[in-house]
Amino acid sequence: MRGDLVSRPIGDVMTEAQNLVRAGVKELLVISQDTSAYGVDIKYRTGFWNGRPIRTRMTELAQALAGLGVWVRLHYVYPYPHVDEVIPLMAEGGLLPYLDVPFQHASPRILKLMKRPANAEGTLKRIQAWRATCPELTLRSTFVVGFPGETEREFEDLLAFLEEAQLDRVGCFAYSPVEGASANALPDPVPEEVKEERRARFMAVQEKISAARLKRKVGRTMTVLVDEAGKNGAIARSSADAPEIDGRVIIRQGAKLKPGELVEVKITKSDAHDLWAAPTGLRSVK
């Protein structure tokens, strides 16, 4: 995607969300090119929904969505300062305790070349503060390795950042040129074999982190949303799992469950990606 960001009227967004909830939708995913920048282009103009004034800004949008009584999940939230404002909403249960933050790298130099905020130490402190406010917070992120000029030392700094941040869900891409991108003109391209080798090393480190963080959930009771059910059981997701990109909660004894149900389960097993669970008998939690 190229060009300036354009914010949809907040009244239109809220009306669409309200209609989806009335139609039976149980989870709303807020997705944009840069959700944190919502409203910047129109100077956070005040809009209206159901006769109520609402400022066109991510925090106010999140507050309004939290009142609809369904799961609300935020994606592509770049770590600008006002992101801190939505963490208390998650701690209070208005939003799912989940943030998809594209950190992209940890090297200040590489981040500047990417034209992204470049303060890894500050980012780590904010992650600690977010988790202090909302201990159940799940953090998803994506990173790029092999960006033009990336040195082995800068890549190792990225691995150190991973170890320190202990993110829950992570994706990694080897850099590839994009038509029209200014990065194409940068010197010192990283060889393809080095890109792939770094991506594999990155994912090996993150797999151990993900497995350890999921293992801590074994024995716990949690609410999950059922996506599929059949004679072999049910497939569900927890608040930590966005559809199609994160893990699953596999319920072997869930044949009688129905898609769209919110049920309580006890976690019995984990691996690096998924959880296994048994239903506790509580259904239609919300």
Tab-separated table of C-alpha atoms in Angstrom:
chain	number	residue	atom	x	y	z
A	1	MET	CA	0.000	0.000	0.000
A	2	ARG	CA	1.260	3.472	-0.864
A	3	GLY	CA	0.027	7.008	-0.423
A	4	ASP	CA	-1.218	9.063	2.484
A	5	LEU	CA	-3.199	7.501	5.301
A	6	VAL	CA	-6.911	8.362	5.192
A	7	SER	CA	-9.070	7.935	8.307
A	8	ARG	CA	-12.630	6.666	7.921
A	9	PRO	CA	-15.274	8.739	9.755
A	10	ILE	CA	-15.531	7.344	13.277
A	11	GLY	CA	-19.311	7.284	13.026
A	12	ASP	CA	-19.085	4.974	10.000
A	13	VAL	CA	-16.658	2.667	11.798
A	14	MET	CA	-18.855	2.442	14.904
A	15	THR	CA	-22.039	1.912	12.877
A	16	GLU	CA	-20.385	-0.955	10.987
A	17	ALA	CA	-19.180	-2.486	14.260
A	18	GLN	CA	-22.612	-2.135	15.877
A	19	ASN	CA	-24.307	-3.769	12.879
A	20	LEU	CA	-21.871	-6.680	12.998
A	21	VAL	CA	-22.574	-7.229	16.697
A	22	ARG	CA	-26.331	-7.094	16.090
A	23	ALA	CA	-25.861	-9.726	13.361
A	24	GLY	CA	-24.253	-12.088	15.890
A	25	VAL	CA	-20.528	-11.424	15.430
A	26	LYS	CA	-18.612	-12.284	18.609
A	27	GLU	CA	-15.215	-10.772	17.782
A	28	LEU	CA	-14.201	-7.508	16.112
A	29	LEU	CA	-10.714	-7.084	14.666
A	30	VAL	CA	-9.547	-3.488	14.234
A	31	ILE	CA	-7.192	-3.527	11.241
A	32	SER	CA	-5.637	-0.703	9.259
A	33	GLN	CA	-2.327	0.259	7.692
A	34	ASP	CA	-1.422	2.091	10.925
A	35	THR	CA	-4.107	1.928	13.607
A	36	SER	CA	-2.117	4.179	15.955
A	37	ALA	CA	-2.297	6.987	13.387
A	38	TYR	CA	-6.083	6.948	13.210
A	39	GLY	CA	-7.332	10.517	12.974
A	40	VAL	CA	-3.938	12.199	12.487
A	41	ASP	CA	-4.817	13.241	8.923
A	42	ILE	CA	-7.965	15.076	10.098
A	43	LYS	CA	-6.419	16.462	13.303
A	44	TYR	CA	-8.511	14.116	15.486
A	45	ARG	CA	-11.753	15.773	14.364
A	46	THR	CA	-14.829	15.059	16.478
A	47	GLY	CA	-17.374	12.813	14.776
A	48	PHE	CA	-20.764	11.509	15.847
A	49	TRP	CA	-22.273	8.079	16.430
A	50	ASN	CA	-25.875	7.625	17.593
A	51	GLY	CA	-25.906	11.348	18.355
A	52	ARG	CA	-22.871	11.020	20.605
A	53	PRO	CA	-19.699	13.037	19.917
A	54	ILE	CA	-16.537	10.930	19.625
A	55	ARG	CA	-13.059	12.164	18.809
A	56	THR	CA	-11.474	10.483	15.779
A	57	ARG	CA	-8.559	8.885	17.612
A	58	MET	CA	-7.514	5.324	18.434
A	59	THR	CA	-8.113	5.676	22.192
A	60	GLU	CA	-11.639	7.043	21.811
A	61	LEU	CA	-12.453	4.438	19.146
A	62	ALA	CA	-11.246	1.667	21.459
A	63	GLN	CA	-13.342	3.054	24.323
A	64	ALA	CA	-16.467	3.101	22.144
A	65	LEU	CA	-15.866	-0.409	20.792
A	66	ALA	CA	-15.329	-1.686	24.337
A	67	GLY	CA	-18.949	-0.795	25.085
A	68	LEU	CA	-20.349	-3.188	22.460
A	69	GLY	CA	-19.923	-6.263	24.687
A	70	VAL	CA	-17.911	-8.466	22.288
A	71	TRP	CA	-14.244	-9.359	21.881
A	72	VAL	CA	-12.287	-6.433	20.397
A	73	ARG	CA	-8.755	-7.047	19.119
A	74	LEU	CA	-6.308	-4.356	17.957
A	75	HIS	CA	-3.935	-4.959	15.036
A	76	TYR	CA	-1.063	-3.031	13.426
A	77	VAL	CA	-0.631	-0.700	16.379
A	78	TYR	CA	2.695	1.101	15.949
A	79	PRO	CA	4.209	1.989	19.349
A	80	TYR	CA	3.420	5.696	19.499
A	81	PRO	CA	3.055	7.200	23.013
A	82	HIS	CA	-0.760	7.216	23.110
A	83	VAL	CA	-0.806	3.411	22.772
A	84	ASP	CA	-0.216	3.400	26.542
A	85	GLU	CA	-3.753	4.753	26.966
A	86	VAL	CA	-5.472	1.565	25.754
A	87	ILE	CA	-3.646	-0.808	28.132
A	88	PRO	CA	-5.890	0.049	31.139
A	89	LEU	CA	-8.925	-0.746	28.960
A	90	MET	CA	-7.458	-4.209	28.438
A	91	ALA	CA	-6.774	-4.645	32.151
A	92	GLU	CA	-10.403	-3.726	32.874
A	93	GLY	CA	-11.743	-6.255	30.341
A	94	GLY	CA	-13.120	-3.782	27.790
A	95	LEU	CA	-10.651	-4.863	25.113
A	96	LEU	CA	-8.923	-8.183	24.630
A	97	PRO	CA	-5.489	-8.043	26.308
A	98	TYR	CA	-3.765	-8.309	22.936
A	99	LEU	CA	-1.623	-5.917	20.931
A	100	ASP	CA	-0.226	-6.485	17.461
A	101	VAL	CA	2.759	-4.100	17.374
A	102	PRO	CA	5.048	-4.260	14.297
A	103	PHE	CA	8.386	-3.564	16.013
A	104	GLN	CA	10.204	-4.612	12.804
A	105	HIS	CA	13.759	-4.458	14.221
A	106	ALA	CA	15.791	-3.509	17.306
A	107	SER	CA	18.751	-1.704	15.732
A	108	PRO	CA	18.295	2.101	15.912
A	109	ARG	CA	20.177	2.512	12.635
A	110	ILE	CA	18.093	-0.031	10.758
A	111	LEU	CA	14.845	1.376	12.180
A	112	LYS	CA	15.818	4.861	11.017
A	113	LEU	CA	16.497	3.477	7.550
A	114	MET	CA	13.037	1.883	7.706
A	115	LYS	CA	11.641	5.293	8.752
A	116	ARG	CA	10.287	3.847	11.987
A	117	PRO	CA	10.646	4.929	15.645
A	118	ALA	CA	14.118	3.899	16.809
A	119	ASN	CA	14.352	3.338	20.557
A	120	ALA	CA	14.711	-0.327	21.473
A	121	GLU	CA	15.587	0.402	25.106
A	122	GLY	CA	12.525	2.611	25.451
A	123	THR	CA	10.428	-0.082	23.789
A	124	LEU	CA	11.541	-2.678	26.338
A	125	LYS	CA	10.633	-0.338	29.198
A	126	ARG	CA	7.198	0.247	27.699
A	127	ILE	CA	6.626	-3.482	27.306
A	128	GLN	CA	7.453	-3.899	31.000
A	129	ALA	CA	5.045	-1.079	31.891
A	130	TRP	CA	2.278	-2.544	29.726
A	131	ARG	CA	2.643	-5.928	31.403
A	132	ALA	CA	2.710	-4.331	34.846
A	133	THR	CA	-0.641	-2.693	34.081
A	134	CYS	CA	-2.116	-5.718	32.288
A	135	PRO	CA	-0.340	-8.976	33.258
A	136	GLU	CA	-2.467	-11.014	30.835
A	137	LEU	CA	-1.329	-8.963	27.848
A	138	THR	CA	-0.380	-10.935	24.737
A	139	LEU	CA	2.083	-9.200	22.423
A	140	ARG	CA	2.298	-10.117	18.751
A	141	SER	CA	4.878	-8.571	16.455
A	142	THR	CA	6.564	-8.894	13.087
A	143	PHE	CA	10.199	-8.319	12.180
A	144	VAL	CA	12.272	-7.980	9.033
A	145	VAL	CA	15.764	-9.469	8.761
A	146	GLY	CA	18.260	-8.889	5.981
A	147	PHE	CA	17.319	-5.242	5.435
A	148	PRO	CA	19.944	-3.525	3.232
A	149	GLY	CA	23.075	-2.874	5.274
A	150	GLU	CA	22.075	-5.037	8.249
A	151	THR	CA	25.268	-6.290	9.893
A	152	GLU	CA	25.748	-9.507	11.839
A	153	ARG	CA	26.107	-7.430	15.020
A	154	GLU	CA	22.812	-5.660	14.360
A	155	PHE	CA	21.131	-8.991	13.763
A	156	GLU	CA	22.543	-10.326	17.040
A	157	ASP	CA	21.178	-7.218	18.780
A	158	LEU	CA	17.783	-8.168	17.384
A	159	LEU	CA	18.087	-11.676	18.856
A	160	ALA	CA	19.034	-10.131	22.207
A	161	PHE	CA	15.943	-7.914	21.995
A	162	LEU	CA	13.797	-11.011	21.428
A	163	GLU	CA	15.215	-12.699	24.502
A	164	GLU	CA	14.601	-9.613	26.610
A	165	ALA	CA	11.123	-8.752	25.285
A	166	GLN	CA	9.722	-12.303	25.568
A	167	LEU	CA	7.000	-11.643	22.988
A	168	ASP	CA	4.188	-14.163	22.730
A	169	ARG	CA	3.550	-14.345	18.983
A	170	VAL	CA	6.115	-13.357	16.360
A	171	GLY	CA	6.439	-13.454	12.612
A	172	CYS	CA	9.641	-12.852	10.656
A	173	PHE	CA	10.218	-11.975	7.011
A	174	ALA	CA	13.400	-11.871	4.989
A	175	TYR	CA	13.642	-8.475	3.314
A	176	SER	CA	12.724	-8.371	-0.349
A	177	PRO	CA	12.663	-5.291	-2.614
A	178	VAL	CA	9.287	-3.654	-3.166
A	179	GLU	CA	8.634	-1.726	-6.360
A	180	GLY	CA	8.990	1.999	-5.755
A	181	ALA	CA	10.406	1.663	-2.231
A	182	SER	CA	13.254	4.011	-1.286
A	183	ALA	CA	15.031	1.105	0.465
A	184	ASN	CA	15.779	-0.365	-2.946
A	185	ALA	CA	18.457	2.295	-3.431
A	186	LEU	CA	20.244	1.621	-0.133
A	187	PRO	CA	23.811	0.243	-0.324
A	188	ASP	CA	25.124	-3.091	0.938
A	189	PRO	CA	22.270	-5.493	0.113
A	190	VAL	CA	22.325	-8.649	2.208
A	191	PRO	CA	22.841	-11.849	0.182
A	192	GLU	CA	19.773	-14.063	-0.133
A	193	GLU	CA	21.395	-17.011	1.619
A	194	VAL	CA	22.320	-14.789	4.579
A	195	LYS	CA	18.769	-13.439	4.772
A	196	GLU	CA	17.324	-16.925	4.939
A	197	GLU	CA	19.934	-18.105	7.450
A	198	ARG	CA	19.131	-15.165	9.726
A	199	ARG	CA	15.401	-15.736	9.402
A	200	ALA	CA	15.851	-19.379	10.411
A	201	ARG	CA	18.016	-18.410	13.429
A	202	PHE	CA	15.497	-15.770	14.445
A	203	MET	CA	12.561	-18.201	14.339
A	204	ALA	CA	14.526	-20.861	16.268
A	205	VAL	CA	15.046	-18.392	19.122
A	206	GLN	CA	11.422	-17.263	19.073
A	207	GLU	CA	10.080	-20.825	18.960
A	208	LYS	CA	11.722	-21.566	22.307
A	209	ILE	CA	10.284	-18.366	23.783
A	210	SER	CA	6.794	-19.099	22.459
A	211	ALA	CA	6.884	-22.683	23.733
A	212	ALA	CA	7.936	-21.553	27.208
A	213	ARG	CA	5.243	-18.872	27.395
A	214	LEU	CA	2.519	-21.300	26.303
A	215	LYS	CA	3.717	-23.948	28.760
A	216	ARG	CA	2.981	-21.519	31.600
A	217	LYS	CA	-0.707	-21.715	30.666
A	218	VAL	CA	-1.006	-25.466	31.281
A	219	GLY	CA	-3.304	-26.088	34.226
A	220	ARG	CA	-5.034	-22.743	33.901
A	221	THR	CA	-8.733	-22.153	33.219
A	222	MET	CA	-9.632	-19.701	30.466
A	223	THR	CA	-12.472	-18.570	28.234
A	224	VAL	CA	-12.187	-19.472	24.550
A	225	LEU	CA	-14.211	-18.746	21.416
A	226	VAL	CA	-15.187	-21.824	19.392
A	227	ASP	CA	-14.421	-21.588	15.656
A	228	GLU	CA	-15.162	-25.161	14.553
A	229	ALA	CA	-16.746	-28.267	16.055
A	230	GLY	CA	-17.244	-31.815	14.821
A	231	LYS	CA	-17.118	-35.452	15.852
A	232	ASN	CA	-13.379	-35.211	16.538
A	233	GLY	CA	-13.724	-32.267	18.878
A	234	ALA	CA	-13.567	-28.491	18.567
A	235	ILE	CA	-11.080	-25.838	17.529
A	236	ALA	CA	-11.198	-22.628	19.518
A	237	ARG	CA	-9.122	-19.538	20.240
A	238	SER	CA	-8.238	-17.713	23.423
A	239	SER	CA	-7.820	-13.968	23.837
A	240	ALA	CA	-4.166	-14.553	22.865
A	241	ASP	CA	-5.037	-15.931	19.430
A	242	ALA	CA	-6.072	-13.842	16.437
A	243	PRO	CA	-7.785	-15.850	13.672
A	244	GLU	CA	-5.566	-17.400	10.991
A	245	ILE	CA	-2.258	-15.933	12.220
A	246	ASP	CA	-1.901	-17.209	15.805
A	247	GLY	CA	-2.372	-20.524	17.588
A	248	ARG	CA	-5.414	-22.645	18.364
A	249	VAL	CA	-6.977	-24.219	21.413
A	250	ILE	CA	-7.814	-27.841	20.580
A	251	ILE	CA	-10.677	-29.304	22.614
A	252	ARG	CA	-10.766	-33.087	22.154
A	253	GLN	CA	-14.017	-33.525	24.091
A	254	GLY	CA	-15.707	-30.574	22.360
A	255	ALA	CA	-17.880	-32.340	19.790
A	256	LYS	CA	-21.069	-30.888	21.280
A	257	LEU	CA	-19.818	-27.325	21.261
A	258	LYS	CA	-21.033	-24.861	18.648
A	259	PRO	CA	-19.105	-22.319	16.565
A	260	GLY	CA	-19.484	-18.872	18.070
A	261	GLU	CA	-19.839	-20.120	21.634
A	262	LEU	CA	-17.689	-18.724	24.408
A	263	VAL	CA	-16.810	-21.568	26.735
A	264	GLU	CA	-14.602	-22.156	29.737
A	265	VAL	CA	-11.823	-24.730	29.390
A	266	LYS	CA	-8.864	-26.037	31.362
A	267	ILE	CA	-5.539	-26.162	29.520
A	268	THR	CA	-4.006	-29.639	29.572
A	269	LYS	CA	-1.087	-29.484	27.098
A	270	SER	CA	0.935	-27.082	24.949
A	271	ASP	CA	3.554	-26.916	22.227
A	272	ALA	CA	5.284	-23.983	20.511
A	273	HIS	CA	2.077	-22.816	18.804
A	274	ASP	CA	-1.099	-24.414	20.171
A	275	LEU	CA	-2.862	-25.395	23.371
A	276	TRP	CA	-4.981	-28.454	24.193
A	277	ALA	CA	-7.877	-28.189	26.609
A	278	ALA	CA	-10.822	-29.926	28.241
A	279	PRO	CA	-14.173	-28.170	28.722
A	280	THR	CA	-15.145	-27.392	32.319
A	281	GLY	CA	-18.868	-27.523	31.555
A	282	LEU	CA	-19.442	-23.774	31.539
A	283	ARG	CA	-20.784	-22.503	28.203
A	284	SER	CA	-21.994	-19.233	26.733
A	285	VAL	CA	-19.770	-17.367	29.150
A	286	LYS	CA	-20.700	-14.012	27.612
